[in-house]
XYZ file of C-alpha atoms in Angstrom:
182
model
C -3.482 44.940 7.374
C -2.119 44.271 3.703
C -4.089 43.587 0.750
C -2.916 41.991 -2.382
C -5.395 41.756 -5.055
C -3.911 40.224 -8.905
C -6.256 40.920 -11.911
C -5.877 38.632 -14.717
C -7.123 39.134 -18.134
C -9.480 35.930 -19.594
C -6.156 34.661 -21.522
C -3.864 34.840 -18.701
C -6.470 32.479 -16.317
C -6.841 29.572 -19.392
C -3.021 29.381 -19.319
C -2.764 29.131 -15.843
C -5.386 26.818 -15.695
C -3.660 24.864 -18.040
C -0.321 25.200 -16.545
C -1.968 23.398 -13.271
C -3.523 20.894 -15.183
C -0.468 20.221 -16.451
C 1.216 20.168 -13.146
C -1.523 17.870 -11.553
C -0.555 15.209 -14.331
C 2.917 15.154 -13.259
C 2.894 12.455 -10.552
C 0.274 10.015 -12.546
C 2.545 10.415 -15.309
C 5.869 9.681 -13.212
C 4.033 6.290 -11.342
C 2.960 4.793 -14.979
C 6.533 5.163 -16.178
C 7.793 3.685 -12.810
C 5.856 0.686 -12.880
C 7.686 -1.016 -15.768
C 11.301 -0.558 -14.092
C 10.321 -2.010 -10.998
C 8.258 -4.661 -12.360
C 11.244 -6.292 -14.597
C 13.117 -5.538 -11.124
C 10.965 -7.626 -9.038
C 10.776 -9.986 -12.450
C 14.420 -10.307 -12.084
C 14.192 -11.152 -8.355
C 11.716 -13.446 -8.440
C 13.798 -15.501 -10.812
C 16.298 -15.620 -8.639
C 14.389 -16.657 -5.717
C 14.336 -19.945 -7.036
C 18.123 -20.447 -8.347
C 19.757 -23.174 -6.237
C 22.886 -21.619 -6.900
C 22.347 -18.525 -4.177
C 23.036 -19.278 -0.730
C 19.976 -19.870 1.825
C 21.013 -17.046 3.849
C 20.841 -14.418 0.683
C 17.955 -15.385 -0.673
C 15.951 -15.442 2.433
C 17.727 -11.853 3.977
C 17.968 -10.278 0.492
C 16.071 -11.309 -2.497
C 13.071 -12.250 -0.666
C 12.827 -9.318 1.259
C 14.027 -7.116 -2.162
C 10.846 -8.510 -4.125
C 8.603 -7.998 -1.487
C 9.683 -4.143 -0.948
C 9.274 -3.719 -4.750
C 5.472 -5.187 -4.751
C 4.890 -2.497 -1.765
C 6.048 0.002 -3.900
C 4.716 -1.008 -6.984
C 1.398 -0.398 -4.877
C 2.008 2.898 -4.081
C 2.482 3.620 -7.603
C -0.354 2.238 -7.813
C -1.988 4.639 -5.500
C -0.600 7.603 -7.023
C -2.338 5.991 -10.306
C -5.564 5.919 -8.408
C -5.194 9.599 -7.033
C -5.410 10.139 -10.932
C -8.513 8.538 -11.705
C -10.164 10.061 -8.482
C -9.364 13.122 -9.479
C -10.464 12.684 -12.832
C -14.111 10.751 -11.486
C -12.852 7.607 -12.946
C -12.105 5.698 -10.256
C -13.207 2.446 -10.100
C -13.550 -0.640 -7.282
C -13.039 -3.798 -8.098
C -15.189 -6.723 -5.910
C -13.596 -10.178 -5.812
C -13.465 -13.085 -3.075
C -10.566 -12.309 -0.758
C -8.960 -14.670 1.527
C -8.205 -12.759 4.703
C -5.404 -15.580 6.013
C -3.369 -14.241 2.331
C -4.410 -11.286 2.753
C -2.053 -10.844 5.466
C 0.581 -13.022 4.895
C 1.346 -10.783 2.108
C 0.863 -7.808 4.407
C 2.773 -9.136 7.004
C 5.674 -10.366 4.621
C 6.212 -6.980 3.482
C 7.174 -5.851 6.598
C 8.954 -8.704 8.012
C 12.352 -7.808 7.156
C 11.775 -4.277 9.210
C 9.845 -6.284 11.783
C 13.014 -8.608 12.608
C 15.337 -5.780 12.532
C 13.632 -3.862 14.797
C 12.589 -7.053 16.963
C 8.528 -5.880 16.559
C 6.584 -9.138 16.435
C 3.640 -8.959 14.241
C 1.075 -10.704 15.331
C -2.742 -11.239 13.198
C -6.049 -12.998 14.999
C -8.827 -13.971 12.340
C -11.811 -14.618 14.176
C -13.186 -17.853 13.456
C -16.717 -17.102 12.436
C -15.366 -15.399 9.626
C -15.321 -16.958 6.377
C -12.328 -17.800 4.939
C -13.088 -15.357 1.948
C -14.932 -12.261 1.965
C -15.873 -9.965 -1.155
C -13.998 -6.780 -1.208
C -12.005 -4.972 -3.215
C -8.388 -6.989 -2.484
C -5.865 -3.932 -4.351
C -7.887 -1.424 -1.435
C -7.856 -3.610 1.969
C -4.119 -4.669 1.053
C -3.252 -0.845 0.748
C -5.114 0.050 3.663
C -3.425 -2.455 6.284
C -0.049 -1.683 4.409
C -0.604 1.932 5.670
C -1.981 0.689 9.341
C 0.526 -1.784 9.709
C 3.398 1.001 8.239
C 2.369 3.402 10.802
C 2.340 0.718 13.518
C 5.776 -0.019 12.541
C 7.055 3.025 12.311
C 5.868 4.217 16.121
C 6.144 1.066 17.906
C 9.137 0.623 20.515
C 12.092 -1.841 19.845
C 10.553 -5.150 20.755
C 7.290 -4.283 20.486
C 3.885 -5.895 19.043
C 1.611 -5.336 16.382
C -1.641 -7.051 15.997
C -3.834 -6.905 13.577
C -7.358 -8.302 14.759
C -10.206 -9.308 12.746
C -13.543 -9.425 13.726
C -16.862 -9.326 12.501
C -18.826 -6.596 13.533
C -20.939 -6.219 16.521
C -24.086 -4.373 15.332
C -24.165 -5.291 11.881
C -23.243 -8.952 10.472
C -22.623 -7.511 6.979
C -19.338 -5.920 7.892
C -16.219 -6.562 9.490
C -14.009 -4.960 12.258
C -9.928 -4.724 11.586
C -7.962 -3.377 14.662
C -4.092 -2.936 13.811
C -2.706 -2.089 17.408
C 0.896 -1.429 18.487
């Protein structure tokens, strides 16, 4: 057996703690700095979306998917910022009315290009007993669904299908079940 023992004096411990805290802030700093250029790229691409001089194929196959990819990247940047807020004990959720069809349209829109390239079908099934709108944190719901659909797409075979089913919970009428199947 081998043992290693390191002895630090109080000043060294304080200095080490300060260094660790500085390194922990790096992801949040980088995420914060990434938002502006990504937002500018998104704005530029969104302006070109409606440019009638662009060929429709270019718009549909490249511009629209690029906008969706940037939106997804911005959501990942938001995740990094959220992680920093969680670590600092300052994370807050925002409850708002959310249209389930719109959320699914947005989530599937992010992966449409990749799914078509892999020949994977994206199917959503929202139980008719559910209201059109629910009260939840739209960013968190999108984040969770994006992660689940992304993983399903990563592991789905070519010409497979990914189905997202949204149903009322059978045991608690105030809850909703989300299923992502591939």
